[in-house]
XYZ file of C-alpha atoms in Angstrom:
751
model
C 125.105 -18.221 -67.634
C 125.039 -17.204 -71.273
C 121.232 -17.293 -71.434
C 120.885 -15.368 -68.169
C 123.343 -12.755 -69.383
C 121.484 -12.278 -72.685
C 118.151 -11.873 -70.899
C 119.583 -9.415 -68.379
C 121.026 -7.327 -71.207
C 117.547 -7.069 -72.742
C 116.449 -5.446 -69.485
C 119.467 -3.156 -69.507
C 118.498 -2.021 -73.006
C 115.221 -0.788 -71.489
C 116.810 0.727 -68.387
C 117.644 4.192 -69.852
C 113.980 4.978 -70.542
C 112.997 3.982 -66.990
C 113.479 6.000 -63.859
C 115.710 4.390 -61.257
C 117.050 0.836 -61.075
C 113.930 -1.089 -60.073
C 113.132 -2.420 -63.552
C 116.648 -3.809 -64.286
C 116.609 -5.593 -60.927
C 113.211 -7.166 -61.596
C 114.248 -8.221 -65.115
C 117.456 -9.758 -63.769
C 115.407 -11.704 -61.213
C 113.087 -12.935 -63.977
C 116.043 -13.976 -66.152
C 117.822 -15.878 -63.398
C 114.674 -17.451 -61.965
C 113.274 -18.745 -65.254
C 116.569 -20.275 -66.445
C 117.598 -21.764 -63.100
C 114.224 -23.427 -62.533
C 114.448 -25.088 -65.954
C 118.000 -26.204 -65.189
C 116.907 -27.622 -61.834
C 114.169 -29.794 -63.374
C 116.056 -30.768 -66.533
C 116.405 -34.391 -65.397
C 112.686 -34.689 -64.606
C 110.045 -35.327 -67.294
C 109.629 -32.452 -69.706
C 106.045 -31.742 -68.629
C 107.208 -30.706 -65.152
C 109.112 -27.669 -66.420
C 106.096 -25.512 -67.328
C 104.158 -25.935 -64.002
C 107.288 -25.340 -61.928
C 108.209 -22.287 -63.987
C 104.672 -20.840 -63.772
C 104.773 -21.085 -59.981
C 108.017 -19.127 -59.992
C 106.539 -16.559 -62.392
C 103.493 -16.094 -60.150
C 105.722 -15.505 -57.140
C 107.909 -12.985 -58.967
C 104.857 -11.181 -60.398
C 103.464 -10.827 -56.887
C 106.756 -9.358 -55.684
C 107.035 -7.043 -58.700
C 103.508 -5.660 -58.251
C 103.931 -5.115 -54.520
C 107.358 -3.500 -54.766
C 106.533 -1.264 -57.750
C 103.183 -0.203 -56.235
C 104.933 0.798 -53.044
C 107.669 2.647 -54.929
C 105.170 4.418 -57.213
C 102.757 5.278 -54.371
C 99.899 3.332 -55.990
C 97.031 2.782 -53.515
C 94.717 -0.224 -53.459
C 94.800 -3.923 -52.734
C 96.936 -6.397 -54.626
C 94.113 -7.997 -56.693
C 92.846 -4.651 -57.975
C 96.329 -3.279 -58.683
C 97.445 -6.493 -60.429
C 94.282 -6.669 -62.537
C 94.654 -3.040 -63.602
C 98.347 -3.563 -64.384
C 97.739 -6.626 -66.562
C 94.902 -4.948 -68.437
C 96.670 -1.654 -69.160
C 100.321 -2.705 -69.413
C 100.735 -2.367 -73.196
C 98.913 0.988 -73.737
C 100.460 2.315 -70.551
C 103.985 1.556 -71.817
C 103.268 3.199 -75.178
C 101.724 6.349 -73.693
C 104.040 6.776 -70.707
C 106.360 9.733 -70.580
C 110.091 9.034 -70.693
C 111.618 8.340 -68.217
C 108.932 5.795 -67.364
C 108.124 5.447 -63.694
C 108.450 1.799 -62.484
C 104.852 1.100 -61.481
C 102.835 -2.136 -61.654
C 101.489 -1.447 -65.136
C 104.921 -0.520 -66.518
C 106.959 -3.405 -65.034
C 104.600 -6.386 -65.271
C 104.944 -6.811 -69.034
C 108.783 -6.709 -69.148
C 108.990 -9.125 -66.210
C 106.543 -11.640 -67.699
C 108.117 -11.386 -71.176
C 111.596 -11.963 -69.725
C 110.433 -14.978 -67.721
C 108.719 -16.602 -70.718
C 111.749 -15.970 -72.916
C 113.997 -17.546 -70.282
C 111.730 -20.583 -69.975
C 111.672 -21.155 -73.745
C 115.426 -20.602 -74.135
C 116.380 -22.924 -71.271
C 114.080 -25.720 -72.398
C 115.355 -25.602 -75.977
C 119.021 -24.996 -75.157
C 119.585 -26.883 -71.892
C 117.116 -29.763 -72.038
C 117.262 -30.424 -75.800
C 120.746 -29.106 -76.569
C 119.662 -26.783 -79.428
C 121.823 -23.874 -78.375
C 121.581 -21.660 -81.435
C 117.826 -22.186 -81.638
C 117.486 -21.276 -77.969
C 118.814 -17.804 -78.750
C 115.596 -16.987 -80.647
C 113.522 -16.000 -77.605
C 116.210 -13.777 -75.964
C 116.908 -12.133 -79.334
C 113.226 -11.371 -79.870
C 113.076 -9.950 -76.352
C 116.167 -7.822 -76.996
C 114.723 -6.562 -80.288
C 111.425 -5.729 -78.587
C 113.295 -3.724 -75.957
C 115.126 -1.735 -78.622
C 111.839 -1.135 -80.459
C 110.198 0.143 -77.268
C 113.110 2.513 -76.675
C 112.419 3.983 -80.122
C 114.151 7.181 -81.183
C 115.202 8.151 -77.674
C 118.756 9.340 -78.360
C 119.705 9.518 -74.694
C 118.841 5.851 -74.248
C 120.732 4.900 -77.392
C 123.853 6.707 -76.219
C 123.645 5.044 -72.794
C 123.445 1.493 -74.163
C 126.042 1.380 -76.936
C 127.934 -1.377 -75.098
C 124.859 -3.561 -74.586
C 124.717 -5.106 -78.112
C 128.416 -5.976 -77.930
C 127.957 -7.661 -74.561
C 124.910 -9.508 -75.919
C 126.974 -10.882 -78.820
C 129.730 -11.873 -76.390
C 127.317 -13.888 -74.224
C 125.905 -15.567 -77.339
C 129.405 -16.533 -78.477
C 130.207 -17.813 -74.999
C 127.207 -20.129 -75.068
C 128.238 -21.540 -78.439
C 131.841 -22.032 -77.366
C 131.164 -23.902 -74.119
C 128.634 -26.212 -75.786
C 130.851 -27.001 -78.790
C 133.149 -29.379 -76.841
C 132.763 -33.087 -77.592
C 131.838 -34.837 -74.330
C 133.589 -38.084 -75.354
C 137.178 -38.739 -74.195
C 139.942 -37.729 -76.543
C 140.994 -41.381 -77.066
C 137.542 -42.223 -78.399
C 137.490 -39.334 -80.859
C 140.994 -39.801 -82.247
C 141.028 -41.495 -85.636
C 143.910 -42.268 -87.972
C 143.496 -40.461 -91.286
C 145.142 -41.606 -94.463
C 146.896 -39.232 -96.802
C 143.893 -39.283 -99.159
C 141.563 -38.480 -96.267
C 143.742 -35.570 -95.223
C 143.791 -34.183 -98.774
C 140.018 -34.511 -99.019
C 139.596 -32.815 -95.642
C 141.885 -29.929 -96.601
C 140.008 -29.536 -99.893
C 136.661 -29.415 -98.158
C 137.908 -26.924 -95.588
C 139.384 -24.716 -98.308
C 136.268 -24.817 -100.463
C 134.059 -24.097 -97.469
C 136.224 -21.192 -96.352
C 136.288 -19.744 -99.877
C 132.518 -20.099 -100.221
C 131.940 -18.484 -96.848
C 134.271 -15.616 -97.696
C 132.527 -15.104 -101.040
C 129.124 -14.984 -99.349
C 130.376 -12.476 -96.770
C 131.869 -10.238 -99.466
C 128.701 -10.442 -101.575
C 126.467 -9.582 -98.637
C 128.769 -6.716 -97.667
C 128.521 -5.268 -101.178
C 124.782 -5.778 -101.542
C 123.430 -5.206 -98.055
C 126.238 -3.202 -96.466
C 125.351 0.242 -97.886
C 121.699 -0.198 -96.913
C 122.560 -1.253 -93.382
C 125.118 1.541 -93.023
C 122.564 4.077 -94.242
C 120.222 3.135 -91.404
C 122.716 4.533 -88.919
C 121.548 8.086 -89.581
C 117.840 7.277 -89.774
C 115.371 7.822 -86.951
C 113.827 4.623 -85.544
C 110.078 4.220 -85.517
C 108.486 5.503 -82.331
C 105.893 2.963 -81.142
C 104.277 5.659 -79.015
C 102.725 7.041 -82.172
C 100.620 3.875 -82.494
C 98.329 4.822 -79.620
C 96.297 7.913 -78.870
C 97.509 9.766 -75.770
C 95.025 11.062 -73.189
C 92.787 13.823 -74.568
C 91.272 16.873 -72.897
C 87.594 17.783 -72.932
C 86.172 21.054 -74.238
C 86.291 22.685 -70.790
C 90.065 22.268 -70.569
C 90.772 22.788 -74.250
C 90.179 26.532 -73.961
C 90.448 27.586 -70.296
C 90.907 31.194 -71.415
C 87.116 31.607 -71.583
C 86.863 30.741 -67.871
C 88.667 33.919 -66.826
C 85.597 36.159 -67.018
C 83.610 33.818 -64.766
C 86.440 33.594 -62.242
C 86.919 37.392 -62.249
C 83.211 37.983 -61.624
C 83.193 35.512 -58.731
C 86.339 36.766 -57.067
C 85.787 34.888 -53.832
C 85.316 31.453 -55.355
C 87.758 29.163 -53.570
C 89.514 27.201 -56.310
C 92.374 25.532 -54.428
C 94.973 25.984 -51.706
C 98.668 26.281 -52.514
C 101.548 26.292 -50.045
C 104.502 27.475 -52.123
C 108.021 27.013 -50.757
C 110.635 28.711 -52.970
C 114.131 27.288 -52.851
C 117.328 29.322 -52.619
C 117.474 31.791 -55.501
C 113.844 31.302 -56.548
C 111.303 34.074 -56.950
C 109.472 34.700 -53.649
C 106.093 35.048 -55.403
C 106.049 32.635 -58.343
C 103.036 32.519 -60.635
C 101.106 29.233 -60.687
C 100.457 28.073 -64.214
C 97.365 26.119 -65.276
C 97.459 25.816 -69.084
C 99.426 26.845 -72.156
C 97.428 27.617 -75.315
C 99.451 27.409 -78.494
C 96.926 27.149 -81.340
C 94.640 29.918 -82.587
C 92.056 29.606 -85.340
C 90.735 33.168 -85.353
C 87.928 32.274 -82.946
C 89.438 30.526 -79.927
C 92.813 29.751 -78.421
C 93.254 26.037 -77.837
C 95.638 23.742 -76.051
C 97.743 21.919 -78.625
C 99.483 19.766 -76.046
C 100.062 16.008 -76.248
C 99.714 14.628 -72.743
C 101.403 11.333 -71.926
C 100.951 9.262 -68.795
C 103.745 9.886 -66.336
C 104.909 8.722 -62.951
C 106.358 10.882 -60.248
C 109.294 12.040 -62.380
C 108.232 14.314 -65.279
C 110.937 14.017 -67.892
C 114.680 13.976 -67.524
C 116.300 16.713 -65.427
C 116.853 19.858 -67.473
C 118.023 23.277 -66.497
C 119.732 24.427 -63.369
C 117.124 26.813 -61.980
C 116.160 26.863 -58.311
C 113.537 24.451 -57.024
C 110.052 25.509 -55.974
C 107.850 23.117 -53.992
C 104.066 23.451 -54.013
C 101.603 21.569 -51.832
C 98.258 21.913 -53.597
C 94.791 20.891 -52.375
C 91.902 21.203 -54.831
C 88.629 22.784 -53.700
C 86.248 24.079 -56.424
C 88.576 24.011 -59.437
C 87.069 21.799 -62.121
C 88.382 20.143 -65.256
C 91.490 17.991 -65.580
C 94.260 20.591 -65.798
C 96.371 20.739 -62.642
C 97.940 23.984 -61.414
C 101.662 24.127 -60.732
C 104.636 26.462 -60.968
C 106.608 26.199 -64.204
C 108.336 23.926 -64.948
C 107.223 20.832 -62.954
C 109.775 18.024 -62.662
C 108.143 15.786 -60.067
C 104.594 15.138 -58.831
C 103.867 13.111 -55.707
C 100.524 11.861 -54.459
C 98.669 11.327 -57.762
C 99.177 9.814 -61.202
C 99.215 12.454 -63.896
C 99.697 13.021 -67.606
C 102.375 15.466 -68.704
C 103.114 17.495 -71.819
C 106.866 17.893 -72.085
C 106.686 20.699 -74.661
C 104.620 23.107 -72.578
C 105.424 21.754 -69.119
C 101.770 21.422 -68.074
C 100.157 18.539 -66.213
C 96.701 16.963 -66.311
C 94.887 14.570 -64.021
C 93.757 11.186 -65.297
C 90.190 12.016 -64.197
C 88.276 15.189 -63.328
C 89.613 17.156 -60.387
C 87.615 16.773 -57.192
C 87.429 18.479 -53.836
C 90.105 17.275 -51.458
C 92.561 16.056 -54.110
C 96.051 16.773 -52.764
C 99.420 16.495 -54.440
C 102.914 17.975 -54.277
C 104.733 19.498 -57.239
C 108.469 20.144 -57.408
C 109.380 22.611 -60.161
C 112.513 24.078 -61.671
C 112.079 27.822 -61.998
C 114.110 29.196 -64.870
C 115.107 32.835 -64.308
C 113.957 35.433 -66.823
C 116.779 36.688 -69.068
C 117.774 40.304 -68.495
C 116.661 42.989 -70.923
C 120.146 43.493 -72.366
C 120.348 39.848 -73.424
C 116.851 39.944 -74.894
C 117.613 43.191 -76.744
C 119.986 41.328 -79.071
C 118.060 38.036 -79.131
C 116.432 36.729 -82.292
C 113.270 34.719 -82.791
C 113.123 31.396 -84.677
C 112.463 31.490 -88.389
C 108.947 31.000 -89.699
C 109.823 27.486 -90.874
C 110.710 26.476 -87.307
C 107.915 28.268 -85.451
C 105.096 28.321 -87.978
C 102.651 26.901 -85.451
C 103.182 29.903 -83.172
C 102.784 32.410 -85.998
C 99.609 31.052 -87.553
C 96.631 33.419 -87.903
C 94.020 31.529 -89.933
C 91.216 33.347 -91.645
C 91.094 37.039 -92.447
C 92.552 39.339 -89.803
C 90.639 42.651 -89.658
C 92.436 45.430 -91.515
C 92.456 47.726 -88.501
C 94.434 45.221 -86.414
C 96.956 44.760 -89.222
C 97.361 48.533 -89.547
C 97.967 48.878 -85.807
C 100.600 46.125 -85.883
C 102.403 47.884 -88.749
C 102.184 51.186 -86.891
C 103.720 49.727 -83.728
C 106.535 48.143 -85.753
C 107.666 51.360 -87.429
C 111.222 52.248 -86.501
C 111.675 49.090 -84.394
C 114.860 47.188 -85.175
C 114.680 43.922 -83.204
C 112.089 41.398 -81.966
C 112.292 42.364 -78.303
C 111.590 46.005 -79.129
C 108.560 44.975 -81.185
C 107.200 42.915 -78.290
C 107.887 45.713 -75.799
C 106.215 48.288 -78.074
C 103.037 46.175 -78.198
C 103.085 45.715 -74.419
C 103.573 49.452 -73.805
C 100.789 50.376 -76.226
C 98.302 48.132 -74.420
C 99.436 49.409 -71.023
C 99.004 53.060 -71.981
C 95.715 53.025 -73.901
C 93.369 50.422 -72.419
C 91.625 49.858 -69.127
C 91.622 46.650 -67.055
C 88.141 45.721 -65.753
C 86.603 42.632 -64.199
C 83.176 42.634 -65.816
C 84.121 42.577 -69.507
C 82.372 39.797 -71.448
C 84.445 36.823 -72.464
C 85.683 36.550 -76.028
C 88.962 36.608 -77.950
C 87.992 36.040 -81.586
C 89.029 38.550 -84.242
C 85.861 40.674 -83.777
C 86.357 40.713 -79.990
C 89.998 41.766 -80.341
C 89.109 44.435 -82.898
C 86.355 45.854 -80.702
C 88.631 45.810 -77.658
C 91.269 47.777 -79.593
C 89.064 50.286 -81.444
C 85.521 50.156 -80.048
C 84.022 53.319 -78.461
C 84.588 53.564 -74.735
C 80.992 54.444 -73.971
C 79.856 51.193 -75.604
C 82.350 48.958 -73.786
C 85.337 49.216 -76.095
C 88.977 49.747 -75.103
C 88.585 47.868 -71.830
C 88.712 44.223 -70.895
C 90.022 41.531 -68.618
C 93.451 39.947 -68.912
C 91.845 37.695 -71.544
C 91.416 40.583 -74.003
C 94.810 42.134 -73.173
C 96.570 38.822 -73.729
C 94.639 37.920 -76.886
C 95.297 41.367 -78.399
C 99.015 41.121 -77.610
C 99.242 37.637 -79.115
C 97.494 38.612 -82.367
C 99.510 41.827 -82.795
C 102.740 39.969 -82.003
C 102.065 37.213 -84.524
C 101.318 39.846 -87.170
C 104.724 41.343 -86.292
C 106.468 37.993 -86.826
C 106.857 37.061 -83.148
C 106.121 33.423 -82.172
C 103.553 33.730 -79.409
C 101.457 31.608 -77.097
C 98.920 32.332 -74.325
C 99.224 31.134 -70.723
C 96.461 30.896 -68.107
C 97.342 30.750 -64.423
C 96.985 32.297 -61.000
C 98.849 35.025 -59.104
C 98.898 34.079 -55.384
C 98.447 36.844 -52.853
C 101.261 37.239 -50.390
C 100.582 35.505 -47.100
C 97.389 33.786 -48.328
C 97.416 30.111 -49.267
C 93.914 30.234 -50.740
C 93.724 30.743 -54.515
C 90.431 32.350 -55.511
C 88.690 33.362 -58.716
C 90.064 36.893 -58.523
C 93.618 35.525 -58.687
C 93.119 34.051 -62.182
C 95.108 35.791 -64.882
C 96.345 35.279 -68.443
C 99.558 36.510 -70.013
C 101.365 36.132 -73.360
C 104.795 34.611 -73.958
C 107.180 35.179 -76.868
C 109.705 32.606 -78.071
C 113.302 33.846 -78.353
C 116.127 31.788 -79.771
C 118.506 30.415 -77.085
C 116.281 31.797 -74.298
C 113.002 29.979 -74.739
C 109.631 31.421 -73.834
C 109.663 34.858 -72.168
C 106.552 36.214 -70.443
C 105.149 39.714 -71.028
C 102.471 41.562 -69.054
C 100.435 43.978 -71.195
C 98.031 44.956 -68.374
C 98.101 48.536 -67.038
C 100.450 48.940 -64.098
C 98.305 51.586 -62.380
C 94.783 53.011 -62.319
C 95.809 56.252 -63.965
C 93.726 57.661 -66.810
C 94.488 55.974 -70.123
C 95.309 58.020 -73.198
C 92.621 57.738 -75.903
C 93.591 55.480 -78.755
C 92.449 58.059 -81.298
C 95.108 60.493 -80.106
C 97.935 58.194 -81.187
C 96.462 56.012 -83.909
C 93.342 55.985 -85.997
C 92.727 53.083 -88.389
C 91.550 53.819 -91.868
C 88.685 51.368 -91.641
C 85.673 52.337 -89.479
C 85.358 50.627 -86.090
C 83.494 47.360 -86.108
C 80.159 46.803 -84.430
C 80.068 45.277 -80.944
C 80.776 41.528 -81.208
C 78.526 38.843 -79.768
C 78.741 38.523 -76.001
C 79.523 34.821 -76.127
C 82.314 32.962 -77.834
C 81.413 30.038 -80.115
C 81.929 26.742 -78.272
C 85.403 25.252 -78.569
C 85.846 22.075 -80.532
C 86.359 18.898 -78.537
C 89.414 17.994 -80.592
C 92.766 18.759 -78.948
C 94.352 19.631 -82.293
C 93.764 23.009 -83.947
C 91.206 23.013 -86.735
C 91.340 25.617 -89.493
C 88.272 27.827 -89.725
C 87.089 31.012 -91.359
C 87.375 34.316 -89.609
C 84.639 34.956 -87.085
C 83.785 38.204 -88.829
C 83.292 36.564 -92.209
C 79.887 35.116 -93.025
C 79.786 31.750 -94.732
C 79.226 32.043 -98.462
C 75.705 31.286 -99.597
C 75.330 28.206 -101.737
C 73.762 28.470 -105.181
C 70.054 27.732 -105.269
C 70.533 24.737 -107.516
C 73.200 23.106 -105.355
C 70.646 21.293 -103.193
C 68.801 19.913 -106.208
C 72.053 18.873 -107.867
C 73.172 17.090 -104.744
C 69.872 15.229 -104.424
C 69.970 14.182 -108.070
C 73.581 12.985 -107.748
C 72.800 10.996 -104.605
C 69.666 9.419 -106.099
C 71.479 8.578 -109.348
C 74.402 6.988 -107.530
C 72.058 4.972 -105.334
C 70.042 3.819 -108.335
C 73.159 2.717 -110.232
C 74.440 0.877 -107.185
C 71.120 -0.898 -106.663
C 70.947 -1.897 -110.335
C 74.485 -3.306 -110.316
C 73.859 -5.262 -107.133
C 70.518 -6.524 -108.435
C 72.144 -7.684 -111.666
C 74.859 -9.689 -109.964
C 72.404 -11.066 -107.404
C 70.122 -12.307 -110.206
C 72.927 -14.056 -112.127
C 72.904 -17.297 -110.007
C 69.100 -17.476 -110.170
C 69.014 -17.006 -113.969
C 71.777 -19.581 -114.524
C 70.080 -22.140 -112.300
C 66.712 -21.605 -114.006
C 68.212 -21.835 -117.498
C 70.157 -25.010 -116.641
C 67.057 -26.723 -115.285
C 64.987 -25.748 -118.348
C 67.666 -26.800 -120.844
C 68.426 -30.133 -119.134
C 64.877 -31.153 -118.163
C 62.634 -29.743 -120.899
C 62.488 -30.388 -124.624
C 63.391 -33.400 -126.773
C 66.151 -35.761 -125.560
C 68.593 -34.736 -128.331
C 68.364 -31.065 -127.365
C 68.852 -31.929 -123.696
C 71.979 -33.988 -124.557
C 73.363 -31.012 -126.510
C 72.605 -28.792 -123.533
C 74.440 -31.186 -121.196
C 77.484 -31.134 -123.466
C 77.347 -27.298 -123.527
C 77.382 -27.333 -119.700
C 80.625 -29.338 -119.771
C 82.256 -26.997 -122.291
C 81.181 -23.902 -120.341
C 82.467 -25.455 -117.112
C 85.899 -26.001 -118.670
C 85.967 -22.365 -119.778
C 84.973 -21.168 -116.309
C 87.798 -23.258 -114.839
C 90.263 -21.519 -117.132
C 90.926 -24.667 -119.196
C 88.728 -24.370 -122.307
C 88.662 -27.365 -124.645
C 90.697 -26.860 -127.836
C 88.308 -26.443 -130.789
C 90.039 -29.085 -132.947
C 89.338 -31.997 -130.570
C 86.603 -34.542 -131.127
C 83.962 -35.308 -128.512
C 85.858 -38.393 -127.288
C 89.104 -36.426 -127.083
C 87.324 -33.648 -125.190
C 85.978 -36.246 -122.716
C 89.536 -37.462 -122.064
C 90.787 -33.858 -121.856
C 88.043 -33.030 -119.328
C 89.275 -35.779 -117.018
C 92.900 -34.650 -117.184
C 91.889 -30.988 -116.784
C 90.044 -31.708 -113.536
C 92.925 -33.754 -112.118
C 95.473 -31.071 -113.074
C 93.240 -28.447 -111.483
C 93.142 -30.376 -108.235
C 96.920 -30.836 -108.142
C 97.534 -27.149 -108.860
C 95.029 -25.601 -106.480
C 94.362 -27.965 -103.631
C 97.489 -27.679 -101.485
C 95.996 -29.251 -98.397
C 96.222 -33.028 -98.043
C 92.645 -34.243 -98.399
C 90.804 -37.191 -99.933
C 89.182 -36.018 -103.179
C 86.374 -37.954 -104.903
C 87.241 -39.331 -108.337
C 86.477 -37.195 -111.354
C 83.093 -38.264 -112.782
C 83.633 -39.402 -116.399
C 81.785 -37.846 -119.315
C 82.617 -40.587 -121.812
C 78.991 -41.751 -122.156
C 77.944 -38.144 -122.668
C 80.487 -37.822 -125.486
C 79.112 -40.973 -127.148
C 75.585 -39.612 -126.931
C 76.698 -36.304 -128.421
C 78.317 -38.160 -131.347
C 75.158 -40.212 -131.809
C 72.989 -37.115 -131.900
C 75.335 -35.262 -134.249
C 76.269 -37.993 -136.720
C 73.578 -40.709 -136.604
C 71.253 -38.724 -138.838
C 67.465 -38.980 -138.835
C 66.116 -42.411 -137.925
C 62.604 -43.753 -138.163
C 60.989 -46.693 -136.446
C 57.544 -47.688 -137.729
C 57.317 -44.473 -139.678
C 58.040 -42.339 -136.598
C 61.256 -40.407 -135.910
C 63.590 -42.282 -133.571
C 66.468 -40.934 -131.462
C 67.935 -41.003 -127.962
C 65.558 -41.961 -125.191
C 64.583 -39.881 -122.179
C 66.636 -42.120 -119.914
C 69.775 -41.365 -121.941
C 69.074 -37.619 -121.763
C 68.655 -37.858 -117.978
C 71.961 -39.737 -117.624
C 73.695 -37.154 -119.848
C 72.366 -34.304 -117.713
C 73.407 -36.086 -114.507
C 76.949 -36.652 -115.835
C 77.306 -33.039 -116.940
C 76.034 -31.617 -113.647
C 78.220 -33.959 -111.572
C 81.312 -33.145 -113.602
C 80.802 -29.357 -113.532
C 80.035 -29.381 -109.783
C 83.179 -31.394 -109.019
C 85.247 -29.156 -111.293
C 83.936 -26.102 -109.450
C 84.560 -27.635 -106.016
C 88.248 -28.140 -106.861
C 88.691 -24.396 -107.248
C 89.797 -22.108 -104.353
C 86.994 -20.578 -102.305
C 87.336 -17.133 -103.829
C 87.188 -18.536 -107.371
C 84.096 -20.528 -106.435
C 82.549 -17.282 -105.249
C 83.389 -15.559 -108.547
C 82.073 -18.599 -110.417
C 78.690 -18.168 -108.732
C 78.235 -14.543 -109.792
C 80.039 -14.647 -113.161
C 77.569 -13.513 -115.898
C 79.659 -14.784 -118.847
C 77.872 -18.190 -119.137
C 74.723 -16.299 -120.052
C 76.495 -15.048 -123.178
C 78.328 -18.315 -123.946
C 75.191 -20.441 -123.771
C 73.430 -18.225 -126.337
C 76.056 -19.007 -128.986
C 75.352 -21.956 -131.368
């Protein structure tokens, strides 16, 4: 019971980040099944527990996949669904949006982990009686659940009682297994007075020692542990890369001109059913673009895999249901009324910050899904009139204007802000200026970089200036608003026509939104409200700088990256590099490559030079010189091993020292139990060295006499065998350094 309770509580620790109660039920089944099967076979041989438990795990996995697939509306046969769930369970859990939808790939891993933890705990605790040790697997499972929850404060608040209950079950298991199974009569012993005094002394000393340890740990570790209460846990979802958008979806604003030119292109069908209190004609949103680099607006969203439920319920706005069927709309972004809270029929990825959804693959003709949204009402003008915008430190991302903004645009923003006292008035002044002075057309070329915005605002009418699609109106509003200190983003969507379920290219539209404190994002519409004649810009404002030339008709391609990248202004040409920079770069590259090649060649030649020199010194020349060379090899080997021979020792003493140095080296470095060959002695070599050094010149029959060739060969063989064994007793990385170490080349040159 204690083990089952601890395992169930691990599942309850995960429950707050899951939608519904399916996962806790499956985890409870895994906990009970794994422990009870081990208890049932505890009197059988130990090898029977694992096969019996695996059969139970297979059965529960089958049930979990079938039930969760049915609940999550996952199509496909069991083999395909199970294979996909097992392969993608870990990344799926780390990229899923909270609350996580119980689907095969989000429940299989917790169920299997719980079953394996129960099997290990029951075998160790029930069969072998190691109760405290059996708590290891449930505790690791519980810790893993808390780690997966991460910094989710809602989950933490919902499970404050779970750790206390876990500790209670652990204590219960220790208490019920602490009873002595023998009868009381068998355990009762008569203690003498001395025994009782000794027992009291031991109990007192143990209690005092335990109390001292607790106090010491409280003083040393307590402040650190207490300080962690205000820290934010690590979010494991940052370890994986969420789904990314391609370049087509990264900047859907450039698609407006194509849609407006092909007004009859059938993009999708939408049957919108507003709930009580909802707007009768809600706008369908496709994408929210938050990042601007002076050339293009980009989506800065982080999409996470989601189930049917998109985030926890927020807001109290009326519901709007949309039944959408894709026709010719491409990309991965999925249209829906803001803000979606549930999607049925497909598996999607969701960005909680912007409230936009994306499909896991490219949209295709016939794809159908249902979106349920919460429509937040727009605040009234009186409330917005006194509203403030977030400070620059809080909303810097929505105020950024990288590069150099044309002077004329900055002058217009300052002109529109004169005499305006609050943020809403500044936003309304920009909207009214664009409404009154510019013309809405369908055939304006696409583009929203600084030069495009400048030409739209100040270009001559006869050359195409001062008119544009909703792309230019929205981009101009957003740039002017950011210059005025208003956090702004751009939204792309569709305005359905009343009584028509078909959404066509002519229904595509863009609009800006401004962020107000306590009210969120508020939409503005800077497009003209009628076809009346617009007032010339020059009548109300004339920039000091001359109008710019017409910009290019095409916008530079958007970067594939979903994150904004800083760039220079589109109107600024890249600085020309000095003429000598290319030559300098080539010289630097060639020099670096040459130095690298020389260094590598030097170290690669070291083993070859050492081997050649050893063979020449030990095999060529008179025997006395070869014996001296063999002795030098031994001395150099001791230095390479980090145990150089003391200079005051004689040859015989060095021979003894060499043997002890090799043995000490083996004891210090070779930690693995292995049979080592004996250290080859160098005693005969030492005797030969003494004979060569101190015997003096000898003559036999008038000819010089000395050591024979056979003695020189034995000396060389002893030296080589000793040095090789000494090297082999070193760790592998020191043997590698030994091979390429150039210092012996210098040591062997010394007399």
